[in-house]
PDB file of C-alpha atoms in Angstrom:
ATOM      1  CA  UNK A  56     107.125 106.386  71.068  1.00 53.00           C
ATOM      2  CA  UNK A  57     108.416 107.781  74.253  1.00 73.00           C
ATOM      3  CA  UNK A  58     105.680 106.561  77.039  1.00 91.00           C
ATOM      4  CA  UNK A  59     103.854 108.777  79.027  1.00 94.00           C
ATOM      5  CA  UNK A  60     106.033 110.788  80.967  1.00 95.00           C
ATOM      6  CA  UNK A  61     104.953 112.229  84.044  1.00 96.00           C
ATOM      7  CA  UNK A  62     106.795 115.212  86.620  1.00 96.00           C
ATOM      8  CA  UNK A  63     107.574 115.157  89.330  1.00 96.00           C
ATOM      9  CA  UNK A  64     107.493 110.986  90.285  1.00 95.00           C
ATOM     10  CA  UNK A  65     107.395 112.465  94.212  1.00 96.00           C
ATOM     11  CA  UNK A  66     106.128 115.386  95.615  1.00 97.00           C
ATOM     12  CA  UNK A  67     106.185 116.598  99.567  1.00 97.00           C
ATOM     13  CA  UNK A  68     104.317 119.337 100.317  1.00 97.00           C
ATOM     14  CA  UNK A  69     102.574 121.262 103.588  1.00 97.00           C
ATOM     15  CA  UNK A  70      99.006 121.397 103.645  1.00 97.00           C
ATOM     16  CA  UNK A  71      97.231 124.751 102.245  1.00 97.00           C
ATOM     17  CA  UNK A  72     100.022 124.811  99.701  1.00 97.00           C
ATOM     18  CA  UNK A  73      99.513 124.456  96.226  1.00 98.00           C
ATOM     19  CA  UNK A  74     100.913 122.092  94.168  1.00 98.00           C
ATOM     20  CA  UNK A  75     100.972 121.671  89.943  1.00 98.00           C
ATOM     21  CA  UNK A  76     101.591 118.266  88.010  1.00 97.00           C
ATOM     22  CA  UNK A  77     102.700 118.153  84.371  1.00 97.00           C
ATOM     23  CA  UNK A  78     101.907 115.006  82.013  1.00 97.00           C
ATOM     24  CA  UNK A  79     103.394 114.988  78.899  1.00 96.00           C
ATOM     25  CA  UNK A  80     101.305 112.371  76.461  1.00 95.00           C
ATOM     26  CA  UNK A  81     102.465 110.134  73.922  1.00 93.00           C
ATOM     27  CA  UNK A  82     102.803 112.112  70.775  1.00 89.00           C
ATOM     28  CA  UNK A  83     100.317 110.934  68.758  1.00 86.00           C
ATOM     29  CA  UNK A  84      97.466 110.506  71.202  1.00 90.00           C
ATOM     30  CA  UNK A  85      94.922 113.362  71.331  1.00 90.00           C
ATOM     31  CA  UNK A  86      93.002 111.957  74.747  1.00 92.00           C
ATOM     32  CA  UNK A  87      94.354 112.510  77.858  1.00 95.00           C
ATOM     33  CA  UNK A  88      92.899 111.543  80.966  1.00 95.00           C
ATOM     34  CA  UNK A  89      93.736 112.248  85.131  1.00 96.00           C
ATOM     35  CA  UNK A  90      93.491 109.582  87.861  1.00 96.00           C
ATOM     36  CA  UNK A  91      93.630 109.528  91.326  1.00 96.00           C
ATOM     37  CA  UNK A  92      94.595 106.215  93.049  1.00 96.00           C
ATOM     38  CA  UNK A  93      94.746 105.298  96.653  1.00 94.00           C
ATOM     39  CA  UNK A  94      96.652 102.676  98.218  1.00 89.00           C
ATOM     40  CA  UNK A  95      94.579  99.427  98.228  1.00 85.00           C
ATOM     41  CA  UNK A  96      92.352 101.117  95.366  1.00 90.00           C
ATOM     42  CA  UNK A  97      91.919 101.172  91.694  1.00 93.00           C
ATOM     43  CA  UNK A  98      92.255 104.255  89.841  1.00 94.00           C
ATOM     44  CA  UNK A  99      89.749 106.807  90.382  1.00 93.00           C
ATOM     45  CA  UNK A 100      88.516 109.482  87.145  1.00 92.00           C
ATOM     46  CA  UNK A 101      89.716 112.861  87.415  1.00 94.00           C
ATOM     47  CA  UNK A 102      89.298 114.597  84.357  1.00 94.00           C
ATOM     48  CA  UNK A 103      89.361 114.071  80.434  1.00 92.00           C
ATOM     49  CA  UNK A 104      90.955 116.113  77.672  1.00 93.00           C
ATOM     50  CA  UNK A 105      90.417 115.427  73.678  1.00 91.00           C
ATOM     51  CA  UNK A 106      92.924 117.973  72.237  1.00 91.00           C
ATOM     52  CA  UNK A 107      93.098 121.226  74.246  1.00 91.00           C
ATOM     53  CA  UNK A 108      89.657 120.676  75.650  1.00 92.00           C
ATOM     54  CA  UNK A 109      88.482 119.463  78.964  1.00 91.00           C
ATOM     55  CA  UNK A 110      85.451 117.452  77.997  1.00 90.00           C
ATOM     56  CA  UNK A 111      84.664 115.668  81.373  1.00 88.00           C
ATOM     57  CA  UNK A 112      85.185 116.539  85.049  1.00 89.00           C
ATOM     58  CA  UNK A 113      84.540 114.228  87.953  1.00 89.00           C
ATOM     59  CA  UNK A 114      81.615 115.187  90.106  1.00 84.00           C
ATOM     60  CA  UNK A 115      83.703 114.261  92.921  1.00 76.00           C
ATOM     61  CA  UNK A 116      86.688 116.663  91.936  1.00 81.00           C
ATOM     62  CA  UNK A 117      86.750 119.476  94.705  1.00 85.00           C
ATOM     63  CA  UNK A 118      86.951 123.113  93.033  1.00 91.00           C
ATOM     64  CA  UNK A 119      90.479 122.900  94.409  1.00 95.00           C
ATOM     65  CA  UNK A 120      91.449 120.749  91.107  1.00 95.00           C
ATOM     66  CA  UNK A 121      92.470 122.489  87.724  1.00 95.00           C
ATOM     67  CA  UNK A 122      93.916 120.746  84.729  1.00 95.00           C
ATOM     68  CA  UNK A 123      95.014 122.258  82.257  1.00 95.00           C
ATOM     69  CA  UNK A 124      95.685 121.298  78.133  1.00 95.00           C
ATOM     70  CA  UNK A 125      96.912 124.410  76.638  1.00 91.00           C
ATOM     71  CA  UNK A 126      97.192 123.408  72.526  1.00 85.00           C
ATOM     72  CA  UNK A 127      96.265 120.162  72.872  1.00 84.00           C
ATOM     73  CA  UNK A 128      99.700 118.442  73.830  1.00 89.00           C
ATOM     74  CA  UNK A 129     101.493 118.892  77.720  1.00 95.00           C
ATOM     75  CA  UNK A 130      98.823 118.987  80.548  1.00 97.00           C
ATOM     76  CA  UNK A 131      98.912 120.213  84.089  1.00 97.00           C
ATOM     77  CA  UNK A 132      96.948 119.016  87.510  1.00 97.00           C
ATOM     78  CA  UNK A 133      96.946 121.971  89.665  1.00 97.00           C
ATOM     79  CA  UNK A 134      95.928 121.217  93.225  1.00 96.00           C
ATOM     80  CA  UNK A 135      95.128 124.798  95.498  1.00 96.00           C
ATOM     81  CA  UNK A 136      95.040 124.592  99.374  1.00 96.00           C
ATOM     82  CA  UNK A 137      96.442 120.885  99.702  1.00 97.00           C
ATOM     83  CA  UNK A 138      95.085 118.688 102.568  1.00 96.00           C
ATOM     84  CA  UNK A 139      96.224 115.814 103.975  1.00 95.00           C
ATOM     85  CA  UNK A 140      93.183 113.788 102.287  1.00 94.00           C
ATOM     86  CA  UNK A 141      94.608 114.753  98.904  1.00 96.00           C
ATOM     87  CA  UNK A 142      98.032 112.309  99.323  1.00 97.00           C
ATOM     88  CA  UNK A 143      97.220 109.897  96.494  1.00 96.00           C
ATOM     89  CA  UNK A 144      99.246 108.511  93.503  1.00 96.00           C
ATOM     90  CA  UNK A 145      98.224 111.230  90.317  1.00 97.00           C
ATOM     91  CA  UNK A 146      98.349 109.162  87.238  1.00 96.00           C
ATOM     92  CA  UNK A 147      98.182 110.095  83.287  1.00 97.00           C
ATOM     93  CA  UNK A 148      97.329 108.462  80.410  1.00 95.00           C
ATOM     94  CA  UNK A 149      96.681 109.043  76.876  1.00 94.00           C
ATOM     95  CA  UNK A 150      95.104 107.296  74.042  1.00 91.00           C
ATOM     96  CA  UNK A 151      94.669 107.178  70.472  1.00 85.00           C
ATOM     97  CA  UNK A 152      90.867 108.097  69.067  1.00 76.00           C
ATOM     98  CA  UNK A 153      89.611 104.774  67.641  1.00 71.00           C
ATOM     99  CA  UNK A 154      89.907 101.014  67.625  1.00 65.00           C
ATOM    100  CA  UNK A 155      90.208 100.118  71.402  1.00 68.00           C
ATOM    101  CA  UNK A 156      91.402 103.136  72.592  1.00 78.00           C
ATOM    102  CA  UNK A 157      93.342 101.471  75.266  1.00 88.00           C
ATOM    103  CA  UNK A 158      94.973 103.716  77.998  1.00 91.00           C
ATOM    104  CA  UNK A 159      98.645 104.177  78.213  1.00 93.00           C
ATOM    105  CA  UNK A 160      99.938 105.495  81.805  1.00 94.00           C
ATOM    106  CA  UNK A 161     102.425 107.477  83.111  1.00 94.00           C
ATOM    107  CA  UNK A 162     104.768 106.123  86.305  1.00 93.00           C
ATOM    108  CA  UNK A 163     102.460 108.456  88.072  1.00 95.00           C
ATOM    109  CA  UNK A 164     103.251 111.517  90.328  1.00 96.00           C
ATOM    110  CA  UNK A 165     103.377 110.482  94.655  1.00 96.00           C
ATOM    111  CA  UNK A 166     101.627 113.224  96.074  1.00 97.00           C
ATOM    112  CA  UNK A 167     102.296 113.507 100.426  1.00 97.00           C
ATOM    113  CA  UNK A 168     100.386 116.200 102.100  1.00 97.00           C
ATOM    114  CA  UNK A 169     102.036 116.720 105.528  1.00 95.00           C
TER     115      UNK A 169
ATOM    116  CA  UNK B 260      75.546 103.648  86.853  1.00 78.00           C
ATOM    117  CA  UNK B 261      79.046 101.509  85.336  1.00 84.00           C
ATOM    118  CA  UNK B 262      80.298  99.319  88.135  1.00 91.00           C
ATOM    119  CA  UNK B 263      83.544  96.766  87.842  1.00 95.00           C
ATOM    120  CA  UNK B 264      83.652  94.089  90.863  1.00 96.00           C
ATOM    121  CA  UNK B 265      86.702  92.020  91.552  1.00 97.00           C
ATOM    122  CA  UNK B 266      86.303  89.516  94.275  1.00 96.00           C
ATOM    123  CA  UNK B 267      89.672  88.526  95.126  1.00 95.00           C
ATOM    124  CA  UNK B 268      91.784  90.902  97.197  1.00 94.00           C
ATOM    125  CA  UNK B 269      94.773  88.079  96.856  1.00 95.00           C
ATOM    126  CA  UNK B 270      95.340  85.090  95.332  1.00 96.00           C
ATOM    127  CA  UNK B 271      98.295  82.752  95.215  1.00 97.00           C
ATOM    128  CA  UNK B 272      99.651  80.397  92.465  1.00 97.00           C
ATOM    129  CA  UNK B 273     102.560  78.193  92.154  1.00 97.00           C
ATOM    130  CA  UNK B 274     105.257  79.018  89.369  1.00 97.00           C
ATOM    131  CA  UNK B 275     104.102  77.112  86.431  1.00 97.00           C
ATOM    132  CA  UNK B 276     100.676  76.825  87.021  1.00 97.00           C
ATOM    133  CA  UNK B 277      97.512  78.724  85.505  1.00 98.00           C
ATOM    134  CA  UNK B 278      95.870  80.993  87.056  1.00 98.00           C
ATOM    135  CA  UNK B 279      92.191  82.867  86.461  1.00 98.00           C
ATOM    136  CA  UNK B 280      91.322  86.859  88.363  1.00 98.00           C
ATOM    137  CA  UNK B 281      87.555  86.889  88.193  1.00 98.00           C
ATOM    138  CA  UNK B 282      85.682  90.473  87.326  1.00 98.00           C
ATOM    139  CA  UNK B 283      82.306  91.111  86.970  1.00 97.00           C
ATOM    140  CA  UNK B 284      80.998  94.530  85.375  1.00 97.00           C
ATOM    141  CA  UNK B 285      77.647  96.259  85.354  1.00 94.00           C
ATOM    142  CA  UNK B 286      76.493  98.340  82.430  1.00 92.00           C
ATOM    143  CA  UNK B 287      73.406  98.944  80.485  1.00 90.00           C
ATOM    144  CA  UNK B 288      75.362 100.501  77.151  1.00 90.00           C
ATOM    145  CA  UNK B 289      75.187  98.002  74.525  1.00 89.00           C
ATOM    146  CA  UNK B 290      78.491  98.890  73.768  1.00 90.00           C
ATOM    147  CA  UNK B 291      81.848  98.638  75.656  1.00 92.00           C
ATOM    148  CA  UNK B 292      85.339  97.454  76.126  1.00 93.00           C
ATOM    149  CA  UNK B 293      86.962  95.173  78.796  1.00 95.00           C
ATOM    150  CA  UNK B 294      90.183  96.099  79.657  1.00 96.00           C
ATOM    151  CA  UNK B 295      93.090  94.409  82.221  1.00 97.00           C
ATOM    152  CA  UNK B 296      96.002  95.977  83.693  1.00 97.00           C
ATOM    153  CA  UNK B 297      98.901  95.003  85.357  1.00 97.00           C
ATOM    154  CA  UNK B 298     100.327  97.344  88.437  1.00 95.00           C
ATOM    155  CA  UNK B 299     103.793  96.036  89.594  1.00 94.00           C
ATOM    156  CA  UNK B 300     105.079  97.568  92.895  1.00 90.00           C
ATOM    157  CA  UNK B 301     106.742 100.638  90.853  1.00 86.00           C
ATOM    158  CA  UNK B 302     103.393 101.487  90.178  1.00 87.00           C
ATOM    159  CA  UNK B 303     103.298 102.141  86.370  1.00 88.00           C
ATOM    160  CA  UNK B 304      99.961 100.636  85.004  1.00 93.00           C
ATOM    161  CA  UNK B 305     100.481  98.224  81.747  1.00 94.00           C
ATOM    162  CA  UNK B 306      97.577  96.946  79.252  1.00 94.00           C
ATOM    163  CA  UNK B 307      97.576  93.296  79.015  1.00 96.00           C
ATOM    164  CA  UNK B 308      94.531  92.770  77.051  1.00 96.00           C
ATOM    165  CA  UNK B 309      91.384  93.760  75.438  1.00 94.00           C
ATOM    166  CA  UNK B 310      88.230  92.588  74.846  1.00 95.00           C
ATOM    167  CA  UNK B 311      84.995  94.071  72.913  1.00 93.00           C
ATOM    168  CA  UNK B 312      81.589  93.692  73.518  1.00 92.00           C
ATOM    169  CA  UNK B 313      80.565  93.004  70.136  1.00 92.00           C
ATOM    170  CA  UNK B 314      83.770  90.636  69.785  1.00 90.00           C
ATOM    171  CA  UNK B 315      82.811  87.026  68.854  1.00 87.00           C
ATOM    172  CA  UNK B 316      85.761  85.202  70.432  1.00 93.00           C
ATOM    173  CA  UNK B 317      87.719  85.410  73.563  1.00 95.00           C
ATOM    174  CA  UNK B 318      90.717  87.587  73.590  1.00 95.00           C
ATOM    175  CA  UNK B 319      94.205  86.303  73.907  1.00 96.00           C
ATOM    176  CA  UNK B 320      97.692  87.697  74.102  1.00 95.00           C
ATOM    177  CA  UNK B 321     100.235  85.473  74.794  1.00 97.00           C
ATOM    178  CA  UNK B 322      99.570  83.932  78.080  1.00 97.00           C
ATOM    179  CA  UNK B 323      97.089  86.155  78.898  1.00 98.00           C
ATOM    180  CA  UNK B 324      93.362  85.176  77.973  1.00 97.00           C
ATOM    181  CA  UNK B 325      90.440  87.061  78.793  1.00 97.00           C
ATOM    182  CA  UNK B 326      87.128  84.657  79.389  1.00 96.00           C
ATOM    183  CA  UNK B 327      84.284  86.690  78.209  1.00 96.00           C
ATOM    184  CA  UNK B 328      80.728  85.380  78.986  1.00 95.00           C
ATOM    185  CA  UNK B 329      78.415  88.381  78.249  1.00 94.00           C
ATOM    186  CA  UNK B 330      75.289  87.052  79.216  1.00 94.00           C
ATOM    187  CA  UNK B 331      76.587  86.564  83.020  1.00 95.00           C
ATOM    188  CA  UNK B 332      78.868  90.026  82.671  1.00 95.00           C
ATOM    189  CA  UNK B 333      82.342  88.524  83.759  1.00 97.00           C
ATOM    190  CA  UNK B 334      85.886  89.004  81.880  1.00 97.00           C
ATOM    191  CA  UNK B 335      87.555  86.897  84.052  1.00 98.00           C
ATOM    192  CA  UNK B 336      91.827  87.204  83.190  1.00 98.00           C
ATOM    193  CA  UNK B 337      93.582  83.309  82.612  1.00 98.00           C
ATOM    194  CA  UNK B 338      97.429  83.492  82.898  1.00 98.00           C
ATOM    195  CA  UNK B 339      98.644  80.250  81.804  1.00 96.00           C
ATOM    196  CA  UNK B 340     102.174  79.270  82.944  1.00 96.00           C
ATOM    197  CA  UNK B 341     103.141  81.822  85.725  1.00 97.00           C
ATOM    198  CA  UNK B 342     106.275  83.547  86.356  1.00 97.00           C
ATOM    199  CA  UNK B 343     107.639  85.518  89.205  1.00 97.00           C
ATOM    200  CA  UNK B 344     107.144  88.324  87.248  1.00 96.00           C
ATOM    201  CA  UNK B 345     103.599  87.925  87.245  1.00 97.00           C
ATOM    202  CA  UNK B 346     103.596  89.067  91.084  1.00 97.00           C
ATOM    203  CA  UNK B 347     102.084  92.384  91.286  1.00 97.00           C
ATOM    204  CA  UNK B 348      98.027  93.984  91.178  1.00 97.00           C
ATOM    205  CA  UNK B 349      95.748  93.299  88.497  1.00 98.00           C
ATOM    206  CA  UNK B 350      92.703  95.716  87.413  1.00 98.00           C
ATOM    207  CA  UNK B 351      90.431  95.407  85.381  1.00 97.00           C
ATOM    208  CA  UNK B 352      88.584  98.149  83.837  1.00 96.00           C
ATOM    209  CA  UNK B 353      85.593  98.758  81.303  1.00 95.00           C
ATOM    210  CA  UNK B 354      84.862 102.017  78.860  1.00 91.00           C
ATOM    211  CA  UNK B 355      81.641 102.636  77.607  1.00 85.00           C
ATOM    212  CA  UNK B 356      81.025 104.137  74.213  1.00 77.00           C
ATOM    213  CA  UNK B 357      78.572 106.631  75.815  1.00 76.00           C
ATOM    214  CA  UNK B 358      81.122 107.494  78.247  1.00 73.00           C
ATOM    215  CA  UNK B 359      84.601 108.996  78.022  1.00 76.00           C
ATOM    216  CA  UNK B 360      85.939 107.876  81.322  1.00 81.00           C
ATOM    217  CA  UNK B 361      87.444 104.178  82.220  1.00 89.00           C
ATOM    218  CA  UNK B 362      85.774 102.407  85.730  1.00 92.00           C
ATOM    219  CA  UNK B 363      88.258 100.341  87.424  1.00 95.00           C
ATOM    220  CA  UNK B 364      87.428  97.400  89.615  1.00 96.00           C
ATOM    221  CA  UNK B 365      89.405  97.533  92.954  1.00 95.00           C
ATOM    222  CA  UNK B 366      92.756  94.876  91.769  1.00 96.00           C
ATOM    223  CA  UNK B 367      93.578  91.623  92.736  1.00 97.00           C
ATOM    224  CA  UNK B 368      96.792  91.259  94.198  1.00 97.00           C
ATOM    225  CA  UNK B 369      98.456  87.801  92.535  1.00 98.00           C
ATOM    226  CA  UNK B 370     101.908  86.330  94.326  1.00 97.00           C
ATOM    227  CA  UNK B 371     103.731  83.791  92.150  1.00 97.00           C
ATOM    228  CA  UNK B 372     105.007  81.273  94.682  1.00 97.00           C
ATOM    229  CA  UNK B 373     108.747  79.712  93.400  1.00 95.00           C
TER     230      UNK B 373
END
């Protein structure tokens, strides 16, 4: 059992770039979830995977956001067209299907959009 | 609509002492889990405990307790005998079995005073 391991921890970028996350999950786990936190927040829902497929999308999420679980194991947050509103802490986490299901996170990706 | 409320933006406790976070949740699913995380300032989120809705007794993990009083929806977090170590945000969260996502309350900042 490795952790969540998530790339890059800190990411600088102009706005109207794009940028793309990666999240690798613990091994085992077959859900794999997205959040956005700001500073002074709590985590916010992104997205949800089980497996390869994206089962549940925040309303909130601007068409700008992608994610991405191709075969069910690595997933990717791609963010088009940054703006300076999306500078947030990206966090992963996966769990295991069953008993609590409790959440394991990533160190999380620092996104600044200058 | 899911809702987690935490109250306390700070609190402070001496070294030693006990210590309880209050959260309140909102939820009309029969069925759900109470969750509490621990933030420290390098940001990685880390389960402390869990608690079930259909669970008869209080959850406890070491120092950590979870007081669970259903009827009044509150899963307030005890930590008995505090460290320095214990200085960082605390969240707590609930998942619904209807739901796939986790709702996190806002975090309570705790500083362990030497």
């Amino acid at each position: 059992d490795t952790g969540v391991s998530q790339n890059p921890r800190h990411k600088i970028t102009k706005r109207g770039q794009n940028v793309t996350f990666r999240c690798d999950p613990i091994s085992e786990h077959n859900r794999l979830y997205w959040y956005r936190q700001t500073l002074g927040q709590g985590p916010e829902f992104l997205t949800y995977f089980q497996n390869e497929a994206q089962l549940e999308k925040s309303r909130l999420l601007s068409d700008r956001f992608s994610a991405e679980r191709p075969k069910g194991s690595f997933s990717t947050l791609e963010i088009q067209r940054t703006e300076q509103g999306d500078s947030a802490m990206y966090l992963c986490a996966s769990s295991r299907r069953g008993g609590d299901e409790k959440l394991f996170f990533g160190s999380g990706t620092q996104l600044s959009v200058l | 609509a899911q809702k987690i409320t935490q109250t306390q933006p700070g609190m402070f406790v001496q070294e030693k002492e006990a210590v309880t976070l209050d959260c309140t949740y909102d939820t009309s699913d029969p069925s759900y889990g109470l969750f509490w995380y621990k933030q420290p300032s390098s940001g990685e989120m880390i389960f402390l405990i869990y608690q079930g809705s259909y669970d008869q007794q209080n959850a406890t993990e070491g120092r950590y307790s979870l007081n669970f009083q259903k009827a009044r929806k509150s899963a307030n977090l005890v930590i008995s005998a505090s460290q320095l170590g214990d200085s960082a945000m605390y969240f707590c969260a609930m998942r619904t079995n209807t739901g796939n996502q986790f709702y996190f309350g806002t975090g309570t900042s705790l500083t362990v005073i030497p």
